[in-house]
mmCIF file of C-alpha atoms in Angstrom:
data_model
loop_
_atom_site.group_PDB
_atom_site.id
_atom_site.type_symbol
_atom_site.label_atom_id
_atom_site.label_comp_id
_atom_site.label_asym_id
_atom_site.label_seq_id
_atom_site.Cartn_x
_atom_site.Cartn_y
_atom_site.Cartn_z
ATOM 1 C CA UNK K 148 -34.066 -32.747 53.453
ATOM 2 C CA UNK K 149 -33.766 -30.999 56.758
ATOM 3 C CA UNK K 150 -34.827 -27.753 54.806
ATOM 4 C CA UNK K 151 -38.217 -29.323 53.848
ATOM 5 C CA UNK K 152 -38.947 -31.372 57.031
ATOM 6 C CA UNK K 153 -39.061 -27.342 58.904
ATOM 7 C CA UNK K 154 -40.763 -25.749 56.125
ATOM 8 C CA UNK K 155 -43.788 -28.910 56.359
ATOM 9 C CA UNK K 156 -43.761 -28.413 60.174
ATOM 10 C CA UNK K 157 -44.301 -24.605 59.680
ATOM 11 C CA UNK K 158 -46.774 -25.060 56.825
ATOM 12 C CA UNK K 159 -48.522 -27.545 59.601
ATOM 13 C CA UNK K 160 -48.485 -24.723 62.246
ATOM 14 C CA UNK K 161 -49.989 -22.032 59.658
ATOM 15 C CA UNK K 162 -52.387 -24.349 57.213
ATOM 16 C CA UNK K 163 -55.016 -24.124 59.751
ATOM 17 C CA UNK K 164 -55.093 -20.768 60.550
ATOM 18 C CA UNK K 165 -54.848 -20.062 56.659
ATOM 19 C CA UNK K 166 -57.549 -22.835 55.717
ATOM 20 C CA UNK K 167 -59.784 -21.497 58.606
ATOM 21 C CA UNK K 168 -63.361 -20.507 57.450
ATOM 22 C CA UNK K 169 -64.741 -17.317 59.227
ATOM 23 C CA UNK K 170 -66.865 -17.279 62.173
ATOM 24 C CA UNK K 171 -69.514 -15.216 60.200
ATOM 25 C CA UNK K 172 -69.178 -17.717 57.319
ATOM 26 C CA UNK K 173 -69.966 -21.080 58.911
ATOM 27 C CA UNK K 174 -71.149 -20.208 61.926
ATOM 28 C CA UNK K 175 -68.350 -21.838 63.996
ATOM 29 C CA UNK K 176 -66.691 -20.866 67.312
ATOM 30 C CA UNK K 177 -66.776 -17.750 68.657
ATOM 31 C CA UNK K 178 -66.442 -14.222 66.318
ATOM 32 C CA UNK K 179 -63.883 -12.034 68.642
ATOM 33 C CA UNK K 180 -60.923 -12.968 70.764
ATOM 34 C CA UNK K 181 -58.573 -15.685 71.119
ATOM 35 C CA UNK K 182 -60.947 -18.321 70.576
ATOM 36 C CA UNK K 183 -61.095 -16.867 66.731
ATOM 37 C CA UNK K 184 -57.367 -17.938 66.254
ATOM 38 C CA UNK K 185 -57.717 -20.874 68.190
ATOM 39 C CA UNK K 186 -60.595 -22.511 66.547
ATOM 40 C CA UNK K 187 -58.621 -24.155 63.451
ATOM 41 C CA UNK K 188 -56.974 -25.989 65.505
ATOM 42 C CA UNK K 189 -59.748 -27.553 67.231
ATOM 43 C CA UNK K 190 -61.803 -28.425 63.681
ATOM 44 C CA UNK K 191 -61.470 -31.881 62.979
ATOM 45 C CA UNK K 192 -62.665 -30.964 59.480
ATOM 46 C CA UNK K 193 -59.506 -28.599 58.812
ATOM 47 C CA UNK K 194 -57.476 -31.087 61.032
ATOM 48 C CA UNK K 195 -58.437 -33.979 58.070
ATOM 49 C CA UNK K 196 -58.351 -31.793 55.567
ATOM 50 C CA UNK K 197 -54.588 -30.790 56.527
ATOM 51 C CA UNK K 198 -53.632 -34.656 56.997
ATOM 52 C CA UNK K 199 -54.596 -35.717 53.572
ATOM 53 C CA UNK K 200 -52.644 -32.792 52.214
ATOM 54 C CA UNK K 201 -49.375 -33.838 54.526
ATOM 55 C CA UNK K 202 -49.943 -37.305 53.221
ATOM 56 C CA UNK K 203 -50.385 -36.540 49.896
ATOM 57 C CA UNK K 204 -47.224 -34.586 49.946
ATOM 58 C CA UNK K 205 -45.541 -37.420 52.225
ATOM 59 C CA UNK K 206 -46.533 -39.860 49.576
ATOM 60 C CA UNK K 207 -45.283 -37.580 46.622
ATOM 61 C CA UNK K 208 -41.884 -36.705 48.110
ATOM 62 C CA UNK K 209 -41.691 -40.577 48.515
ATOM 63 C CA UNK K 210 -42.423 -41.277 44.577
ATOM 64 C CA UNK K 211 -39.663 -38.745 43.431
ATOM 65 C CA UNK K 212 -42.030 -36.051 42.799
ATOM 66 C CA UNK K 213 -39.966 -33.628 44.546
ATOM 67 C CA UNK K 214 -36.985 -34.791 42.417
ATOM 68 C CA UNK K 215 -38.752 -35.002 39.129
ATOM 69 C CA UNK K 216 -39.680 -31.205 39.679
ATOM 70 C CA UNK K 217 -35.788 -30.231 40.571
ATOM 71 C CA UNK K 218 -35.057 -31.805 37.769
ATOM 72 C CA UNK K 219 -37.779 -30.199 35.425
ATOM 73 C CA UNK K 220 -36.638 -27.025 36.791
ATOM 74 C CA UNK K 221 -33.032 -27.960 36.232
ATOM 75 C CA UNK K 222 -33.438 -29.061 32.904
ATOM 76 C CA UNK K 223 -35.182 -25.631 32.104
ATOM 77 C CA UNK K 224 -32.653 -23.816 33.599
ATOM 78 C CA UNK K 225 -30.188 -25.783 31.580
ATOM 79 C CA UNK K 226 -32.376 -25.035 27.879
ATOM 80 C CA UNK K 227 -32.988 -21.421 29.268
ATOM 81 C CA UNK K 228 -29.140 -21.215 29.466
ATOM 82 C CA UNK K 229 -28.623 -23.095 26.438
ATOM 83 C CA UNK K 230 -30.806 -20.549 24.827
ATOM 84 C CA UNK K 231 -29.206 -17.712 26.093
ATOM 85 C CA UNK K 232 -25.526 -18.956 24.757
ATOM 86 C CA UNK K 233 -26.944 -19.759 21.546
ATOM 87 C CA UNK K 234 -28.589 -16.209 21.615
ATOM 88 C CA UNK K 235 -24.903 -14.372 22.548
ATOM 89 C CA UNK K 236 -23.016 -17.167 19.661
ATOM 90 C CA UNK K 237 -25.996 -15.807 16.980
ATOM 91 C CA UNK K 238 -25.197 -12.184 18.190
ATOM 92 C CA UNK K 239 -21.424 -12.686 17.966
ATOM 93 C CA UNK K 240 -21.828 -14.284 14.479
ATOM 94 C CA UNK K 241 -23.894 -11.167 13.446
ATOM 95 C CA UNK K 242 -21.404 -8.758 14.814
ATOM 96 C CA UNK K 243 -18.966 -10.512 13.301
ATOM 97 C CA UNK K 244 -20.939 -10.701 9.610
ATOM 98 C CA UNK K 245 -22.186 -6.872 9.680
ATOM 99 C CA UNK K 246 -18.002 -6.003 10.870
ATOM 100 C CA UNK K 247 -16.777 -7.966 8.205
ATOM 101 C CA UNK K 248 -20.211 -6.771 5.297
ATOM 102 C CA UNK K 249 -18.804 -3.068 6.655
ATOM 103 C CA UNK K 250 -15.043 -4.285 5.634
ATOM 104 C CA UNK K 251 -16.233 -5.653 2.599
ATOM 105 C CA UNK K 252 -17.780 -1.985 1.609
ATOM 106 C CA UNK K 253 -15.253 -0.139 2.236
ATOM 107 C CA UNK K 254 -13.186 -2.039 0.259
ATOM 108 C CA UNK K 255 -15.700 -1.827 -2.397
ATOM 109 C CA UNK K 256 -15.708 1.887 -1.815
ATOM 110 C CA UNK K 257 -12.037 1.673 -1.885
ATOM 111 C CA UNK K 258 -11.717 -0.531 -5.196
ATOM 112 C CA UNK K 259 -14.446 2.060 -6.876
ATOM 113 C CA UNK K 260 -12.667 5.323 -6.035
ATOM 114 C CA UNK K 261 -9.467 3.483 -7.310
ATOM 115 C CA UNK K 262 -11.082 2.799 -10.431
ATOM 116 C CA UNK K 263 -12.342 5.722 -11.100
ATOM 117 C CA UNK K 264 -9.231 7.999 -10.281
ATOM 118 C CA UNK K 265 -7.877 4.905 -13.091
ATOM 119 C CA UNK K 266 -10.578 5.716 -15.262
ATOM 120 C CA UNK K 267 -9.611 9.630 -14.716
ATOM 121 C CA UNK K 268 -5.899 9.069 -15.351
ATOM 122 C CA UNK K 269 -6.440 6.934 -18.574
ATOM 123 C CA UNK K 270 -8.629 9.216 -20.451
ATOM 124 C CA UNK K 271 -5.850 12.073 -19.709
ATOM 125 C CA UNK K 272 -3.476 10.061 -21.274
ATOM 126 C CA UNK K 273 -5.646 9.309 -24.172
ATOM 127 C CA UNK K 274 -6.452 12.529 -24.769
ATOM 128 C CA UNK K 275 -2.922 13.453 -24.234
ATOM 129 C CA UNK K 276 -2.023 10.725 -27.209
ATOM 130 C CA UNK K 277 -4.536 11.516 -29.040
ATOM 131 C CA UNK K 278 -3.525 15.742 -28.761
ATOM 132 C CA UNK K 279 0.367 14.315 -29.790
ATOM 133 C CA UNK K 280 -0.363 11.615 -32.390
ATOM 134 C CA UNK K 281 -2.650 14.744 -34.392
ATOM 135 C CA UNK K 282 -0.358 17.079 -34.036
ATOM 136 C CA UNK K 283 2.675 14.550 -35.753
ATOM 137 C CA UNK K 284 -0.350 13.982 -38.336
ATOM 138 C CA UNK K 285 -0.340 17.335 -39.046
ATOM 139 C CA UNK K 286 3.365 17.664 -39.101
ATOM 140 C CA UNK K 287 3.631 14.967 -41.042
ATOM 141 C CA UNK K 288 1.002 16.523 -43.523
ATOM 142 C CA UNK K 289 2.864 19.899 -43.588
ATOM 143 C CA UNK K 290 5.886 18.295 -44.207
ATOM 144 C CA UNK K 291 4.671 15.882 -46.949
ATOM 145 C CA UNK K 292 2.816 18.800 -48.494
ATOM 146 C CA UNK K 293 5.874 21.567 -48.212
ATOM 147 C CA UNK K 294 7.952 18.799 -50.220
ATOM 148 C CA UNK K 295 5.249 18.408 -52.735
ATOM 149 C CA UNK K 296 5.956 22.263 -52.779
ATOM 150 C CA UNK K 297 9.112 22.211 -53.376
ATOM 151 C CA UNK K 298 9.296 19.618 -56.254
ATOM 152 C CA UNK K 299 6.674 21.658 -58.203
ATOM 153 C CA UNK K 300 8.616 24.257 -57.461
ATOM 154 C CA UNK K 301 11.817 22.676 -59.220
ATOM 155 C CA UNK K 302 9.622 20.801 -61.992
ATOM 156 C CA UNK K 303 8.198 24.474 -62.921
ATOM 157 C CA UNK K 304 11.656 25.949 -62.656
ATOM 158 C CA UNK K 305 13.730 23.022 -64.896
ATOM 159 C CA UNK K 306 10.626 23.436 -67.123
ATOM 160 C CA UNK K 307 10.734 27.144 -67.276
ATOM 161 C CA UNK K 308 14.730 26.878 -67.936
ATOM 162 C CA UNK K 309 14.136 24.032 -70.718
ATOM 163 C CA UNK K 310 11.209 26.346 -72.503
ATOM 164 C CA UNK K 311 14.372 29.136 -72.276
ATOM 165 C CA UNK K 312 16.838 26.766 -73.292
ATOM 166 C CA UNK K 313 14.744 25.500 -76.533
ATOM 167 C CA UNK K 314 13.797 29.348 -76.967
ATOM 168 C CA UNK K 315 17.084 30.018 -77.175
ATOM 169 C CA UNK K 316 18.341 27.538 -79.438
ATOM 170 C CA UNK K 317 15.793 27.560 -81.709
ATOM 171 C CA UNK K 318 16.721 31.702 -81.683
ATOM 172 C CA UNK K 319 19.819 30.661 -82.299
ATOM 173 C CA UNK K 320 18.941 28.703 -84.978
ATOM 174 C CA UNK K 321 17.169 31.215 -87.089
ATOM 175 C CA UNK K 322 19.590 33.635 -86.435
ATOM 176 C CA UNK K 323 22.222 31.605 -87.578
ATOM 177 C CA UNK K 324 20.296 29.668 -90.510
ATOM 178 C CA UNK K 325 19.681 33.762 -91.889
ATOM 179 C CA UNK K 326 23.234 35.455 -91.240
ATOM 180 C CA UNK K 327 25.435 35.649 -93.855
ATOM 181 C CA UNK K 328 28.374 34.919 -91.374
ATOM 182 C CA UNK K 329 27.444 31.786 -90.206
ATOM 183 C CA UNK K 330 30.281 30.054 -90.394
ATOM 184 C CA UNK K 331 32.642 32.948 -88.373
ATOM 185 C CA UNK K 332 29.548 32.306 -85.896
ATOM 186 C CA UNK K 333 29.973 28.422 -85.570
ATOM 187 C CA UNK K 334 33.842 28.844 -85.668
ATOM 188 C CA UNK K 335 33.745 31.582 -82.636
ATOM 189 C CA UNK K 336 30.748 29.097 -80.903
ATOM 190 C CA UNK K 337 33.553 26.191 -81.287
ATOM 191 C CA UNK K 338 36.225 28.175 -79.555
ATOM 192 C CA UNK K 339 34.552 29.345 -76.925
ATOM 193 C CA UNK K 340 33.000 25.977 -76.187
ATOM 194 C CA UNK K 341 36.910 24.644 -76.673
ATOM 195 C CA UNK K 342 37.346 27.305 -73.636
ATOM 196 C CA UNK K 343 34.654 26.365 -71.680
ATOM 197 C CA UNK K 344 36.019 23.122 -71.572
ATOM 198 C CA UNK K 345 39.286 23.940 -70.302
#
């Protein structure tokens, strides 16, 4: 309060020089020297004018105006600060979100390189498998078709050996059936079958 009471006195001392109307203007008081500072203070007009405006800010002060501006003004410094720490929260919560979107991408980038080094690794196996299970096929096939191979091979031998055989004996037979010595032939053919025997 003691801070307003000097600043009213001083605005009391320089209103009048301030609100002062030029010599050349209105005419008043003398246009060089002293007297042209002095003159304000002599105007009953400006000296009026000046009391209304000390009374209407005597009056005002008294009706809280002085305190309902403070207060204004404290209340907007108060939203203006409110503003500002809801402006730093909302640029803290958007560090914090592009941070953790830049986490969540490498991660991604991460999991996708993973994958495909997976992807890589499983198709070399596959092919791998694939290279081993064809080449069993084929052994398999080789095998399968050697022992097909082989049993012609015997069928066409014990067939070539029973076509000999029955050759033979049917030889035999005629040779036998037409030789007057037939039975010295199955006699000897008896013996040596007797010593085949034992």
């Amino acid at each position: 309060m003691e801070r307003f009471s000097f600043m009213l006195t001083a605005a009391a001392l320089v209103a009048p020089v301030a609100l002062a109307a030029p010599a050349e203007d209105g005419g008043y008081g003398p246009t060089t020297g002293f007297g042209n500072l002095a003159y304000p203070f002599t105007d009953a007009a400006t000296n009026f004018a000046f009391a209304a405006f000390v009374a209407f800010l005597l009056i005002a002060i008294s009706m809280g105006a002085l305190k309902a501006i403070t207060s204004a003004l404290d209340g907007r410094a108060d939203e203006i600060k409110r503003q500002l720490n809801e402006s730093r929260q909302l640029r803290e919560e958007a560090a914090a979100a592009l941070a953790d979107a830049e986490r969540k991408q490498k991660e991604a980038d991460q999991a996708a390189d993973e994958m495909i080094k997976q992807a890589k690794a499983d198709a070399k196996m596959m092919v791998e498998q694939a290279r081993k299970d064809l080449a069993e096929k084929v052994a398999r096939r080789e095998a399968q078709a050697e022992a097909r191979i082989a049993r012609a091979e015997a069928e066409a031998t014990n067939d070539v050996r029973r076509a000999a055989a029955n050759a033979a004996t049917r030889a035999s037979k005629d040779i036998v059936a037409n030789s007057p010595q037939r039975s010295d032939l199955f006699t000897k053919a008896l013996s040596d079958i007797e010593k085949a025997l034992n």
